[in-house]
mmCIF file of C-alpha atoms in Angstrom:
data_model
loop_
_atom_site.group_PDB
_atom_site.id
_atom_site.type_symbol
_atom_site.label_atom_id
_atom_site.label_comp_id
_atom_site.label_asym_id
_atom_site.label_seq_id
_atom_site.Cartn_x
_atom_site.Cartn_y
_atom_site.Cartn_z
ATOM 1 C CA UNK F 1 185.280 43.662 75.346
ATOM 2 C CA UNK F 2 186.984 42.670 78.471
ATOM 3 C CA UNK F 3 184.858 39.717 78.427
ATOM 4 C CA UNK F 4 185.663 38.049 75.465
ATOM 5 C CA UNK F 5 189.243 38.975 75.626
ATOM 6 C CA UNK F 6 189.347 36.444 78.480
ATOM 7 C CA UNK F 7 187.463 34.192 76.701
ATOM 8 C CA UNK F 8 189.994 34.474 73.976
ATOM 9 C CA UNK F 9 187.157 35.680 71.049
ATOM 10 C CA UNK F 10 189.965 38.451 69.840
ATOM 11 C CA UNK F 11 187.565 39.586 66.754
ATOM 12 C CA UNK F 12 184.793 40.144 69.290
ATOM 13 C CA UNK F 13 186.681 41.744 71.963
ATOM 14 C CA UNK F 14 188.109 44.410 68.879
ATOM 15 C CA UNK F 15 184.649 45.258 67.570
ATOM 16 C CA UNK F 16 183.372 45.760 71.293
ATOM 17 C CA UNK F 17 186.572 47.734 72.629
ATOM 18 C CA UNK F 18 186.550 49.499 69.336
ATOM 19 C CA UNK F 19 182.726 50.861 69.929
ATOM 20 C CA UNK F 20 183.187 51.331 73.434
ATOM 21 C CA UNK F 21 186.317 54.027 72.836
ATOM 22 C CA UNK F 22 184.024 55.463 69.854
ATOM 23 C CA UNK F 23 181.570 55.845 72.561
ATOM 24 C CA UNK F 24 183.357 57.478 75.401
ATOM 25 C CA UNK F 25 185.719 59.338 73.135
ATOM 26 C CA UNK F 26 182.038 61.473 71.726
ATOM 27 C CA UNK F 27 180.832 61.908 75.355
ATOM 28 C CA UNK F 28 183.813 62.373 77.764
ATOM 29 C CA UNK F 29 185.848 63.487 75.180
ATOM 30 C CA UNK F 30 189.712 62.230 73.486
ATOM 31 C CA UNK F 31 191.851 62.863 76.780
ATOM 32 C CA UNK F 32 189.671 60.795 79.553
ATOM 33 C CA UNK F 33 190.662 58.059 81.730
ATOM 34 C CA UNK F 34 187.471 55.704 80.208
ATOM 35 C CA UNK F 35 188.053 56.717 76.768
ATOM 36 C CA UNK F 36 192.081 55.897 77.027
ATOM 37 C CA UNK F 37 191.250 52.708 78.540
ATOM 38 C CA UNK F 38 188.948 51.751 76.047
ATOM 39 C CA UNK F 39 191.268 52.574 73.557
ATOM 40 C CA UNK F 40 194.190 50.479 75.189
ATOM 41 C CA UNK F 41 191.397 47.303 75.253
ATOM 42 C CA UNK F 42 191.066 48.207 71.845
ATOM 43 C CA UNK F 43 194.974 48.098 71.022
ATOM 44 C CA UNK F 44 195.295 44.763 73.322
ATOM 45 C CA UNK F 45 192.451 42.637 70.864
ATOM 46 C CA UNK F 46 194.443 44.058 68.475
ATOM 47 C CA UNK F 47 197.883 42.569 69.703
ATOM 48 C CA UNK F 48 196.758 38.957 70.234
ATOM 49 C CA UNK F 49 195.628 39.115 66.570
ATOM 50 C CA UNK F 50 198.944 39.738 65.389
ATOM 51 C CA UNK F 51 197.905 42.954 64.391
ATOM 52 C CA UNK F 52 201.250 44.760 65.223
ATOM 53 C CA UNK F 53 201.427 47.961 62.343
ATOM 54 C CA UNK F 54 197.752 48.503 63.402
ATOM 55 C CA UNK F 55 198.049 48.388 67.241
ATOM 56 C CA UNK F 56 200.816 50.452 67.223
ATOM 57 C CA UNK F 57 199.622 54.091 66.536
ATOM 58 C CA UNK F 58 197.007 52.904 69.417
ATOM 59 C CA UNK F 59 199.097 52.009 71.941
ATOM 60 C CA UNK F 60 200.740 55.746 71.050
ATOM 61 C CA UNK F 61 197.650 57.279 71.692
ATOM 62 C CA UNK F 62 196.945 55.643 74.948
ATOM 63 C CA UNK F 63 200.238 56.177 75.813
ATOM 64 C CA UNK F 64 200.437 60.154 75.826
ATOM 65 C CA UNK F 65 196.797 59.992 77.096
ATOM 66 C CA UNK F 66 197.904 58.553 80.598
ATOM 67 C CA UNK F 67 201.009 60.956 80.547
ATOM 68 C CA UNK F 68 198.783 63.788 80.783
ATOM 69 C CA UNK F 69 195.814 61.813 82.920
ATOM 70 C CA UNK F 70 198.493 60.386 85.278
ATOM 71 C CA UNK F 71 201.758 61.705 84.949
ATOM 72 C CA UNK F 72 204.792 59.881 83.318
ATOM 73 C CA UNK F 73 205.805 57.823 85.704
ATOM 74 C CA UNK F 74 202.494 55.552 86.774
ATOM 75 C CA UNK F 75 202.189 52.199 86.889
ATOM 76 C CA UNK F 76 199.487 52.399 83.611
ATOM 77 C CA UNK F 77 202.519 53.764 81.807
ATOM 78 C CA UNK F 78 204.445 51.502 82.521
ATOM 79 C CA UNK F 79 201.740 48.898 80.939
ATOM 80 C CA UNK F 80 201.584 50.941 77.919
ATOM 81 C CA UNK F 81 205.371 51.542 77.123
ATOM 82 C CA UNK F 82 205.776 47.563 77.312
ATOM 83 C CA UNK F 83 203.316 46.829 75.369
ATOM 84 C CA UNK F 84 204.143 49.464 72.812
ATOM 85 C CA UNK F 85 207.810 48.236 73.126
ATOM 86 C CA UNK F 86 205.859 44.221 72.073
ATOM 87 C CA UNK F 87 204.719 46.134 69.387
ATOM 88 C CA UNK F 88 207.978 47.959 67.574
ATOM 89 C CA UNK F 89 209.653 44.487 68.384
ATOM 90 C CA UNK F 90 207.453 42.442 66.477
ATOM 91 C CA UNK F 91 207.479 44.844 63.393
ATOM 92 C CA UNK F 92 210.989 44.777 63.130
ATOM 93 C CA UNK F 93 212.202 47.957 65.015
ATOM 94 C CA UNK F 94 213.840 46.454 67.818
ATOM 95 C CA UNK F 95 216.532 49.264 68.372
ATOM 96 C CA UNK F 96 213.140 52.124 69.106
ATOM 97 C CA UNK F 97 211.626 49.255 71.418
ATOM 98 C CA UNK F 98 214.718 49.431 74.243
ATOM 99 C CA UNK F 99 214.141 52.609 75.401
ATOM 100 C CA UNK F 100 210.513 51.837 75.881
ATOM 101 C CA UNK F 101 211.618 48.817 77.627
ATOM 102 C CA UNK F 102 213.803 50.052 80.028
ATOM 103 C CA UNK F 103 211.745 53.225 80.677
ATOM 104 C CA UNK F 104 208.995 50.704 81.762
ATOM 105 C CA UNK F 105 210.757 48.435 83.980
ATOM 106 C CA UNK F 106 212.019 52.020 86.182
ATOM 107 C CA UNK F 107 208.658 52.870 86.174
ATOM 108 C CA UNK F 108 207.699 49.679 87.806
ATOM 109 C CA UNK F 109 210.457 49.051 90.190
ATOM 110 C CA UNK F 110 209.418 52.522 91.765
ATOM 111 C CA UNK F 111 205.829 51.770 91.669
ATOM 112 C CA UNK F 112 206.022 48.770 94.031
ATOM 113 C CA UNK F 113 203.799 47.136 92.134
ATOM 114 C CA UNK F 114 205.611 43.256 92.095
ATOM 115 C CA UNK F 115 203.305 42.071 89.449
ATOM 116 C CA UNK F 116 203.903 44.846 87.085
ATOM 117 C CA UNK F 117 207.494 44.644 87.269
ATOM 118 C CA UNK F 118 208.090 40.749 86.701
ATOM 119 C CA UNK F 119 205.887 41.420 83.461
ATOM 120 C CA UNK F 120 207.816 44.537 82.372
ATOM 121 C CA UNK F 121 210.901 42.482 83.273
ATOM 122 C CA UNK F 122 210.040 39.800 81.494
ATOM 123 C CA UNK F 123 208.919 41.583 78.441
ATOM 124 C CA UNK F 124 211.995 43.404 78.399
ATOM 125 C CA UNK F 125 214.407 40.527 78.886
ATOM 126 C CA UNK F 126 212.508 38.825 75.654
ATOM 127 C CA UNK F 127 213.283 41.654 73.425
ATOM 128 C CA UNK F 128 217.262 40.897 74.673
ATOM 129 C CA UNK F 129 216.922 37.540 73.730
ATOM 130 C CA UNK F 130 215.307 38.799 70.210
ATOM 131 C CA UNK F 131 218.581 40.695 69.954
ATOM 132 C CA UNK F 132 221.199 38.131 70.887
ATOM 133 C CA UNK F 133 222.360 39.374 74.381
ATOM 134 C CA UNK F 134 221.710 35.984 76.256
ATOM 135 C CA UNK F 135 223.893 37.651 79.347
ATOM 136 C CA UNK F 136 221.301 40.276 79.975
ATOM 137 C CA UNK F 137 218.543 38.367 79.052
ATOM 138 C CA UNK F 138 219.114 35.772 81.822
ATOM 139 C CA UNK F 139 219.578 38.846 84.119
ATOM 140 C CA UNK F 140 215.667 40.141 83.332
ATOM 141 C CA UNK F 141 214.571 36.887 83.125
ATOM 142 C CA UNK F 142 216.250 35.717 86.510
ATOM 143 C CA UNK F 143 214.907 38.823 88.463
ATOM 144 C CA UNK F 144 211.546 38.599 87.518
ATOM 145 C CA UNK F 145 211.272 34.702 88.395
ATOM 146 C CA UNK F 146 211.283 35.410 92.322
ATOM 147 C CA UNK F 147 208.971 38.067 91.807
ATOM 148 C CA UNK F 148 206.638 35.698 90.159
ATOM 149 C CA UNK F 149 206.748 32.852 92.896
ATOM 150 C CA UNK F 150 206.091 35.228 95.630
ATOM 151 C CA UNK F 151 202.796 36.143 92.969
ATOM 152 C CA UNK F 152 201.416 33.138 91.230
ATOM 153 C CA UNK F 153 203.277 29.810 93.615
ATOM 154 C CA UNK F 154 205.681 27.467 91.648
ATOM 155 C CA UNK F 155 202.723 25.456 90.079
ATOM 156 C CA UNK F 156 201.840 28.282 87.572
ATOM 157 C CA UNK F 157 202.177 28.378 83.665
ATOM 158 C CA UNK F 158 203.884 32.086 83.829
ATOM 159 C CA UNK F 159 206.657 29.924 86.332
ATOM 160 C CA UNK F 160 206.642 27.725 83.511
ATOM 161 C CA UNK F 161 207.356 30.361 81.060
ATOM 162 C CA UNK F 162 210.188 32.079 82.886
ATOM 163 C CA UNK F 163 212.068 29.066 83.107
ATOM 164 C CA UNK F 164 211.653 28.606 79.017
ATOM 165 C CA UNK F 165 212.850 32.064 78.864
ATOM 166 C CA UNK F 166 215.706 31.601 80.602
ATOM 167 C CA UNK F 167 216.735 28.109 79.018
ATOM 168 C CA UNK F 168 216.369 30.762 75.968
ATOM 169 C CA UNK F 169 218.514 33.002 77.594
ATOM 170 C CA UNK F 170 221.592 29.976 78.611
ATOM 171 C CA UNK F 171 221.098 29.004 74.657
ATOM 172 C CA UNK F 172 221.966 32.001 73.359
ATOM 173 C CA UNK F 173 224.909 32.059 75.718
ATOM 174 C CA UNK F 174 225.948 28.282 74.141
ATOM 175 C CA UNK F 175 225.266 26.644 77.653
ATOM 176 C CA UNK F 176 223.211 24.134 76.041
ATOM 177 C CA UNK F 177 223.546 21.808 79.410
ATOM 178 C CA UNK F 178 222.361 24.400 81.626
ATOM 179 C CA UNK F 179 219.299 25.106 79.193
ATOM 180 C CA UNK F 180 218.240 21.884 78.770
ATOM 181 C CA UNK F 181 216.704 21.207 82.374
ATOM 182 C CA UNK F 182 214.972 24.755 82.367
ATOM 183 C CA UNK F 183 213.186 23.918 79.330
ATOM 184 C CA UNK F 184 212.091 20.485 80.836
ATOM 185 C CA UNK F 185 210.733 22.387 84.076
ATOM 186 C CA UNK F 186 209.207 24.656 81.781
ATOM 187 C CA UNK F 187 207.505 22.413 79.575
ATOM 188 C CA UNK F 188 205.892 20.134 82.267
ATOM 189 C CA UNK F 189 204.805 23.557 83.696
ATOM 190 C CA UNK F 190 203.007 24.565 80.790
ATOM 191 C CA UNK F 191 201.820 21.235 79.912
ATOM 192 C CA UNK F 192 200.137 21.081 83.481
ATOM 193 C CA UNK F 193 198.567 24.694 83.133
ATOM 194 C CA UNK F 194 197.545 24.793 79.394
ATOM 195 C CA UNK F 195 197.516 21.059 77.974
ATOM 196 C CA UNK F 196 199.798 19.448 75.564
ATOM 197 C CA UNK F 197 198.594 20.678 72.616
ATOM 198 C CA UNK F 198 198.175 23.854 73.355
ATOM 199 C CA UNK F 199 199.413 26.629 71.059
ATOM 200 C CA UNK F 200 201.295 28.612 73.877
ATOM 201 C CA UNK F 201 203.491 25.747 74.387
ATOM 202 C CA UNK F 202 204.678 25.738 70.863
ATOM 203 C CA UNK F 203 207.614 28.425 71.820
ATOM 204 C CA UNK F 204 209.037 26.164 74.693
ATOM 205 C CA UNK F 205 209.123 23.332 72.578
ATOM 206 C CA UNK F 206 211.032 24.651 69.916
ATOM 207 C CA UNK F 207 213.727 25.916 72.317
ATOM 208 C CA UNK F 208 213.726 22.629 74.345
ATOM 209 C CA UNK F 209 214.159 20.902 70.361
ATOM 210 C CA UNK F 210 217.362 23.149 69.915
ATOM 211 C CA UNK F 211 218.891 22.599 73.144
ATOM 212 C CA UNK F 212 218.715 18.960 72.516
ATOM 213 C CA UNK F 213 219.831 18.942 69.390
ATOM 214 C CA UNK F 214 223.235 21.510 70.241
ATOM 215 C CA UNK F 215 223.448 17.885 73.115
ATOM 216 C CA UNK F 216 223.429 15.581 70.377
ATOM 217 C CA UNK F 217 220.373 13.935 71.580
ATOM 218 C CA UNK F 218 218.748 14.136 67.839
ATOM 219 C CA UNK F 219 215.980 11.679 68.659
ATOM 220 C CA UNK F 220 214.700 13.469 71.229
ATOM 221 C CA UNK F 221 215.092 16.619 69.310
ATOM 222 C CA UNK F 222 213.261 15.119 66.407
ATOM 223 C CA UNK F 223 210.114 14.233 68.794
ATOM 224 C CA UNK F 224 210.211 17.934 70.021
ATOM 225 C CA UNK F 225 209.991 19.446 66.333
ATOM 226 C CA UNK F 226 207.337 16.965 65.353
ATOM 227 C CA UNK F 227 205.606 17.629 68.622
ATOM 228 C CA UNK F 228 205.517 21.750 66.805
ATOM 229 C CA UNK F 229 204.920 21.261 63.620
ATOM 230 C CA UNK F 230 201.515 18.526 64.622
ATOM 231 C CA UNK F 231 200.049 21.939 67.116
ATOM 232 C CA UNK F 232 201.287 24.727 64.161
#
């Protein structure tokens, strides 16, 4: 499972997580660290399917499996609760999701684990973009971008993506001028790491097309939206 998940073969990587939690669930039984993380590999293939509704009662099962395995406030928690909180988000209950988000980035920032919290960060200052507070937004988005230099350099995609996020961020604030040359950096970024055509760049674009539209730079705008709908 793990293996085509990184090789991006979702349908694969759900039939092999999915007989891998059957598996350890009938010999080590429902509540065991295997069978829970078999189950959250499960839940994950799920996800990048866009399989939201279905993920979501497995992500709740993993989640109050590593309560009792680990206690409430590990880092594997942490993991869960965000990616639960991805979950509620996407299937149009944003208001349950901010607990979930919150609860995970405390989790991390005690857990010293720098990776874990510029994800949890960054997952949780998306879901204030989703619900229009730009302010806070740029705050999540802002705190997890040193976090991620001192990780990955200044060369990598998830760079790339934090400084879309925040040009998302200064957009929803109407600081249009301020957005426009993080969505530039970010674009080239992912462009380097993941090739122009690319799917995942699809998102930055878009923003980068509004921001220079709200500039009154419609040509370049217009290239932008093209640019989405040749990839979509």
């Amino acid at each position: 499972a793990r293996a085509f998940d990184a090789q991006g073969q979702n349908e694969q990587a759900e039939a092999a997580a999915r007989e891998s939690y059957e598996l350890r669930r009938d010999h080590l039984g429902q509540v065991h660290e295997k069978t829970a993380d078999s189950l959250n590999l499960y839940a994950n293939a799920l996800t990048a399917q866009g399989r939201h509704a279905e993920a979501d009662p497995a992500y709740r099962q993993v989640l109050g499996m590593y309560e009792v395995l680990y206690g409430p406030k590990h880092s594997r928690v942490a993991i869960v609760l965000s990616n639960l909180g991805n979950s509620l988000r996407r299937t149009g209950r944003g208001r349950q999701a901010n607990a979930l988000y919150r609860r995970a980035v405390a989790i991390a920032e005690i857990s010293g684990d720098k990776v874990l919290l510029a994800q949890c960060l960054n997952n949780y200052g998306w879901y204030l973009h989703t619900q229009g507070d730009g302010e806070k937004s740029e705050t999540q988005f802002r705190r997890a971008m040193p976090l991620a230099l001192q990780i990955v350099g200044p060369e990598h995609a998830f760079i790339g993506v934090l400084h879309a996020n925040i040009g998302y961020a200064l957009l929803d604030q109407g600081r249009a001028a301020e957005a426009e040359p993080e969505f530039a950096r970010g674009l080239a970024l992912l462009e380097k790491g993941m090739g122009p055509d690319s799917p995942d760049i699809v998102e930055t674009l878009g923003g980068y097309a509004k921001a220079l539209a709200a500039l009154q730079r419609a040509d370049e705008a217009e290239g932008m939206f093209r640019r989405v709908r040749t990839i979509t």
